[in-house]
Amino acid sequence: MTVGVVLTASDAPNQVDAAVRLAHEAAELGVTSAWFGQTFGADSPQLAAIVGREVPGLQVGTSAIPVFGRHPLLVSSQAQTAQAATHGRYHLGLALGTKRLTETAFGLPFERPIARLREFLTALRQLTETGTADFHGELLTATTPLPARVPGAERGVPLLVAAMGPQALRVSGELADGILPYLAGPRALADHIVPALTTAAEAAGRPAPRIVALVPGVVTDDVEAVRAKATENLAFYEGIPSYARVIELSGARRAADLAVIGDERTVEAEVRRYRDAGATEVVFSGTEIAGEADRRRTWRLLGELAR
């Protein structure tokens, strides 16, 4: 099973240099994929392209770029360039984003997000697969008076969506290659997310979708202190309706209840629970929360599980 990590280096003196260094370390320990979040700092497709170019063999991806404030033509250019730079090892993750960040940052109304996601994916798949588009929707228009193909990206770009709600899962099953659920525990995956996504994909005649489960976690002996820190760091998500719903469906009370924290045996057992629940890939985030020694300890275990 593919096992990856989210690389976080935003506090480093040079984020790009630090990301490359961390990616080399992850690959040396056997980790098979490295993922990059997208906020308002580093451009995640560009960062993934650089890292993937510098670390041959490592799969790289973004998790995830909000569709509000972006256009399929521009995201396609970024994704295809990253795919060419990595010779087919780049994976594009998209997200709806949140109402507060969208409206505060871009001054855009957070309206009809599912309709926007559907139109965005429809146009983006045309662009990444053919290099052309002639899409005229209610919310988006994407046409190509000039070619939009990037030579070297002929394999196309895997399209994943940070989908967890019923409507987003339906659209993702129909139009994407898989999903990137976060804070969705094994119960939510097995009982709600995987069945809904698989049903939508089958109805659309698409292949079995990928389920790349993003899981906060770390191998550590200082479980109580790390759990307290995780509770503080993850509390933000409890105020977002989509996350609050999936946390409840997972049988948890707080977001931090879904953080996998403990020794090697504990973490390995939880990774296997996610796999048994339908995850095709598991990606750990927040592995730096307990310091460098425990981060490296975590990556070493994940690398072993990936073999």
PDB file of N, CA, C and O in Angstrom, residues 244-281:
ATOM      1  N   ALA A 244     -17.031  18.939  10.912  1.00  0.00           N
ATOM      2  CA  ALA A 244     -17.779  18.561  12.111  1.00  0.00           C
ATOM      3  C   ALA A 244     -18.644  17.335  11.839  1.00  0.00           C
ATOM      4  O   ALA A 244     -18.755  16.427  12.679  1.00  0.00           O
ATOM      5  N   ARG A 245     -19.226  17.291  10.664  1.00  0.00           N
ATOM      6  CA  ARG A 245     -20.076  16.157  10.295  1.00  0.00           C
ATOM      7  C   ARG A 245     -19.276  14.868  10.210  1.00  0.00           C
ATOM      8  O   ARG A 245     -19.676  13.825  10.747  1.00  0.00           O
ATOM      9  N   VAL A 246     -18.131  14.914   9.527  1.00  0.00           N
ATOM     10  CA  VAL A 246     -17.373  13.678   9.326  1.00  0.00           C
ATOM     11  C   VAL A 246     -16.693  13.233  10.619  1.00  0.00           C
ATOM     12  O   VAL A 246     -16.506  12.036  10.854  1.00  0.00           O
ATOM     13  N   ILE A 247     -16.358  14.184  11.488  1.00  0.00           N
ATOM     14  CA  ILE A 247     -15.817  13.818  12.803  1.00  0.00           C
ATOM     15  C   ILE A 247     -16.873  13.037  13.591  1.00  0.00           C
ATOM     16  O   ILE A 247     -16.582  12.002  14.201  1.00  0.00           O
ATOM     17  N   GLU A 248     -18.111  13.517  13.541  1.00  0.00           N
ATOM     18  CA  GLU A 248     -19.201  12.821  14.235  1.00  0.00           C
ATOM     19  C   GLU A 248     -19.448  11.442  13.626  1.00  0.00           C
ATOM     20  O   GLU A 248     -19.645  10.450  14.345  1.00  0.00           O
ATOM     21  N   LEU A 249     -19.440  11.354  12.296  1.00  0.00           N
ATOM     22  CA  LEU A 249     -19.652  10.070  11.626  1.00  0.00           C
ATOM     23  C   LEU A 249     -18.537   9.080  11.939  1.00  0.00           C
ATOM     24  O   LEU A 249     -18.740   7.862  11.865  1.00  0.00           O
ATOM     25  N   SER A 250     -17.382   9.608  12.298  1.00  0.00           N
ATOM     26  CA  SER A 250     -16.260   8.745  12.658  1.00  0.00           C
ATOM     27  C   SER A 250     -16.357   8.235  14.089  1.00  0.00           C
ATOM     28  O   SER A 250     -15.513   7.438  14.525  1.00  0.00           O
ATOM     29  N   GLY A 251     -17.382   8.702  14.830  1.00  0.00           N
ATOM     30  CA  GLY A 251     -17.548   8.287  16.208  1.00  0.00           C
ATOM     31  C   GLY A 251     -16.684   9.063  17.177  1.00  0.00           C
ATOM     32  O   GLY A 251     -16.451   8.618  18.311  1.00  0.00           O
ATOM     33  N   ALA A 252     -16.200  10.222  16.753  1.00  0.00           N
ATOM     34  CA  ALA A 252     -15.315  11.034  17.593  1.00  0.00           C
ATOM     35  C   ALA A 252     -16.053  12.258  18.111  1.00  0.00           C
ATOM     36  O   ALA A 252     -17.032  12.722  17.529  1.00  0.00           O
ATOM     37  N   ARG A 253     -15.539  12.793  19.199  1.00  0.00           N
ATOM     38  CA  ARG A 253     -16.114  14.015  19.775  1.00  0.00           C
ATOM     39  C   ARG A 253     -15.329  15.235  19.340  1.00  0.00           C
ATOM     40  O   ARG A 253     -15.902  16.278  19.047  1.00  0.00           O
ATOM     41  N   ARG A 254     -14.016  15.128  19.313  1.00  0.00           N
ATOM     42  CA  ARG A 254     -13.130  16.207  18.905  1.00  0.00           C
ATOM     43  C   ARG A 254     -12.303  15.756  17.720  1.00  0.00           C
ATOM     44  O   ARG A 254     -12.076  14.567  17.498  1.00  0.00           O
ATOM     45  N   ALA A 255     -11.798  16.733  16.957  1.00  0.00           N
ATOM     46  CA  ALA A 255     -10.937  16.395  15.812  1.00  0.00           C
ATOM     47  C   ALA A 255      -9.716  15.605  16.262  1.00  0.00           C
ATOM     48  O   ALA A 255      -9.281  14.654  15.598  1.00  0.00           O
ATOM     49  N   ALA A 256      -9.158  15.993  17.405  1.00  0.00           N
ATOM     50  CA  ALA A 256      -7.948  15.333  17.891  1.00  0.00           C
ATOM     51  C   ALA A 256      -8.175  13.875  18.265  1.00  0.00           C
ATOM     52  O   ALA A 256      -7.214  13.101  18.359  1.00  0.00           O
ATOM     53  N   ASP A 257      -9.434  13.485  18.467  1.00  0.00           N
ATOM     54  CA  ASP A 257      -9.706  12.075  18.754  1.00  0.00           C
ATOM     55  C   ASP A 257      -9.327  11.194  17.574  1.00  0.00           C
ATOM     56  O   ASP A 257      -9.124   9.981  17.736  1.00  0.00           O
ATOM     57  N   LEU A 258      -9.249  11.797  16.382  1.00  0.00           N
ATOM     58  CA  LEU A 258      -8.917  11.045  15.173  1.00  0.00           C
ATOM     59  C   LEU A 258      -7.428  11.084  14.854  1.00  0.00           C
ATOM     60  O   LEU A 258      -6.993  10.480  13.875  1.00  0.00           O
ATOM     61  N   ALA A 259      -6.661  11.800  15.657  1.00  0.00           N
ATOM     62  CA  ALA A 259      -5.207  11.798  15.479  1.00  0.00           C
ATOM     63  C   ALA A 259      -4.649  10.473  15.973  1.00  0.00           C
ATOM     64  O   ALA A 259      -5.014   9.998  17.048  1.00  0.00           O
ATOM     65  N   VAL A 260      -3.777   9.879  15.176  1.00  0.00           N
ATOM     66  CA  VAL A 260      -3.175   8.592  15.514  1.00  0.00           C
ATOM     67  C   VAL A 260      -1.865   8.872  16.245  1.00  0.00           C
ATOM     68  O   VAL A 260      -0.874   9.279  15.632  1.00  0.00           O
ATOM     69  N   ILE A 261      -1.855   8.666  17.542  1.00  0.00           N
ATOM     70  CA  ILE A 261      -0.713   9.023  18.387  1.00  0.00           C
ATOM     71  C   ILE A 261      -0.385   7.845  19.299  1.00  0.00           C
ATOM     72  O   ILE A 261      -1.245   7.365  20.038  1.00  0.00           O
ATOM     73  N   GLY A 262       0.856   7.387  19.227  1.00  0.00           N
ATOM     74  CA  GLY A 262       1.252   6.273  20.076  1.00  0.00           C
ATOM     75  C   GLY A 262       2.524   5.631  19.577  1.00  0.00           C
ATOM     76  O   GLY A 262       3.235   6.195  18.743  1.00  0.00           O
ATOM     77  N   ASP A 263       2.819   4.445  20.067  1.00  0.00           N
ATOM     78  CA  ASP A 263       4.038   3.762  19.654  1.00  0.00           C
ATOM     79  C   ASP A 263       3.846   3.101  18.291  1.00  0.00           C
ATOM     80  O   ASP A 263       2.770   3.196  17.677  1.00  0.00           O
ATOM     81  N   GLU A 264       4.881   2.419  17.810  1.00  0.00           N
ATOM     82  CA  GLU A 264       4.846   1.821  16.475  1.00  0.00           C
ATOM     83  C   GLU A 264       3.699   0.832  16.313  1.00  0.00           C
ATOM     84  O   GLU A 264       3.019   0.829  15.263  1.00  0.00           O
ATOM     85  N   ARG A 265       3.479   0.012  17.324  1.00  0.00           N
ATOM     86  CA  ARG A 265       2.413  -0.983  17.210  1.00  0.00           C
ATOM     87  C   ARG A 265       1.043  -0.311  17.100  1.00  0.00           C
ATOM     88  O   ARG A 265       0.192  -0.729  16.290  1.00  0.00           O
ATOM     89  N   THR A 266       0.840   0.743  17.871  1.00  0.00           N
ATOM     90  CA  THR A 266      -0.437   1.461  17.831  1.00  0.00           C
ATOM     91  C   THR A 266      -0.670   2.095  16.470  1.00  0.00           C
ATOM     92  O   THR A 266      -1.757   1.972  15.892  1.00  0.00           O
ATOM     93  N   VAL A 267       0.335   2.774  15.958  1.00  0.00           N
ATOM     94  CA  VAL A 267       0.193   3.468  14.678  1.00  0.00           C
ATOM     95  C   VAL A 267       0.026   2.473  13.538  1.00  0.00           C
ATOM     96  O   VAL A 267      -0.811   2.673  12.639  1.00  0.00           O
ATOM     97  N   GLU A 268       0.793   1.397  13.552  1.00  0.00           N
ATOM     98  CA  GLU A 268       0.652   0.392  12.495  1.00  0.00           C
ATOM     99  C   GLU A 268      -0.755  -0.186  12.475  1.00  0.00           C
ATOM    100  O   GLU A 268      -1.360  -0.364  11.404  1.00  0.00           O
ATOM    101  N   ALA A 269      -1.310  -0.463  13.640  1.00  0.00           N
ATOM    102  CA  ALA A 269      -2.657  -1.016  13.707  1.00  0.00           C
ATOM    103  C   ALA A 269      -3.684  -0.046  13.131  1.00  0.00           C
ATOM    104  O   ALA A 269      -4.629  -0.450  12.427  1.00  0.00           O
ATOM    105  N   GLU A 270      -3.509   1.250  13.400  1.00  0.00           N
ATOM    106  CA  GLU A 270      -4.447   2.239  12.879  1.00  0.00           C
ATOM    107  C   GLU A 270      -4.325   2.388  11.368  1.00  0.00           C
ATOM    108  O   GLU A 270      -5.332   2.542  10.665  1.00  0.00           O
ATOM    109  N   VAL A 271      -3.105   2.346  10.855  1.00  0.00           N
ATOM    110  CA  VAL A 271      -2.923   2.406   9.396  1.00  0.00           C
ATOM    111  C   VAL A 271      -3.657   1.243   8.746  1.00  0.00           C
ATOM    112  O   VAL A 271      -4.336   1.401   7.718  1.00  0.00           O
ATOM    113  N   ARG A 272      -3.575   0.065   9.336  1.00  0.00           N
ATOM    114  CA  ARG A 272      -4.248  -1.106   8.768  1.00  0.00           C
ATOM    115  C   ARG A 272      -5.771  -0.974   8.898  1.00  0.00           C
ATOM    116  O   ARG A 272      -6.513  -1.462   8.044  1.00  0.00           O
ATOM    117  N   ARG A 273      -6.248  -0.308   9.929  1.00  0.00           N
ATOM    118  CA  ARG A 273      -7.694  -0.063  10.044  1.00  0.00           C
ATOM    119  C   ARG A 273      -8.185   0.819   8.905  1.00  0.00           C
ATOM    120  O   ARG A 273      -9.268   0.583   8.347  1.00  0.00           O
ATOM    121  N   TYR A 274      -7.405   1.821   8.549  1.00  0.00           N
ATOM    122  CA  TYR A 274      -7.793   2.676   7.417  1.00  0.00           C
ATOM    123  C   TYR A 274      -7.806   1.883   6.126  1.00  0.00           C
ATOM    124  O   TYR A 274      -8.704   2.040   5.292  1.00  0.00           O
ATOM    125  N   ARG A 275      -6.824   1.014   5.965  1.00  0.00           N
ATOM    126  CA  ARG A 275      -6.785   0.190   4.758  1.00  0.00           C
ATOM    127  C   ARG A 275      -7.995  -0.736   4.709  1.00  0.00           C
ATOM    128  O   ARG A 275      -8.638  -0.887   3.670  1.00  0.00           O
ATOM    129  N   ASP A 276      -8.313  -1.360   5.834  1.00  0.00           N
ATOM    130  CA  ASP A 276      -9.456  -2.265   5.883  1.00  0.00           C
ATOM    131  C   ASP A 276     -10.772  -1.526   5.627  1.00  0.00           C
ATOM    132  O   ASP A 276     -11.743  -2.122   5.138  1.00  0.00           O
ATOM    133  N   ALA A 277     -10.811  -0.237   5.946  1.00  0.00           N
ATOM    134  CA  ALA A 277     -12.018   0.565   5.736  1.00  0.00           C
ATOM    135  C   ALA A 277     -12.171   1.024   4.293  1.00  0.00           C
ATOM    136  O   ALA A 277     -13.195   1.615   3.943  1.00  0.00           O
ATOM    137  N   GLY A 278     -11.167   0.767   3.465  1.00  0.00           N
ATOM    138  CA  GLY A 278     -11.287   1.116   2.051  1.00  0.00           C
ATOM    139  C   GLY A 278     -10.262   2.089   1.531  1.00  0.00           C
ATOM    140  O   GLY A 278     -10.265   2.406   0.340  1.00  0.00           O
ATOM    141  N   ALA A 279      -9.386   2.593   2.393  1.00  0.00           N
ATOM    142  CA  ALA A 279      -8.348   3.516   1.916  1.00  0.00           C
ATOM    143  C   ALA A 279      -7.373   2.772   1.010  1.00  0.00           C
ATOM    144  O   ALA A 279      -6.857   1.715   1.374  1.00  0.00           O
ATOM    145  N   THR A 280      -7.128   3.320  -0.164  1.00  0.00           N
ATOM    146  CA  THR A 280      -6.136   2.730  -1.062  1.00  0.00           C
ATOM    147  C   THR A 280      -4.749   3.260  -0.757  1.00  0.00           C
ATOM    148  O   THR A 280      -3.759   2.620  -1.101  1.00  0.00           O
ATOM    149  N   GLU A 281      -4.696   4.428  -0.130  1.00  0.00           N
ATOM    150  CA  GLU A 281      -3.435   5.051   0.256  1.00  0.00           C
ATOM    151  C   GLU A 281      -3.647   5.781   1.573  1.00  0.00           C
ATOM    152  O   GLU A 281      -4.736   6.276   1.834  1.00  0.00           O
TER     153      GLU A 281
END
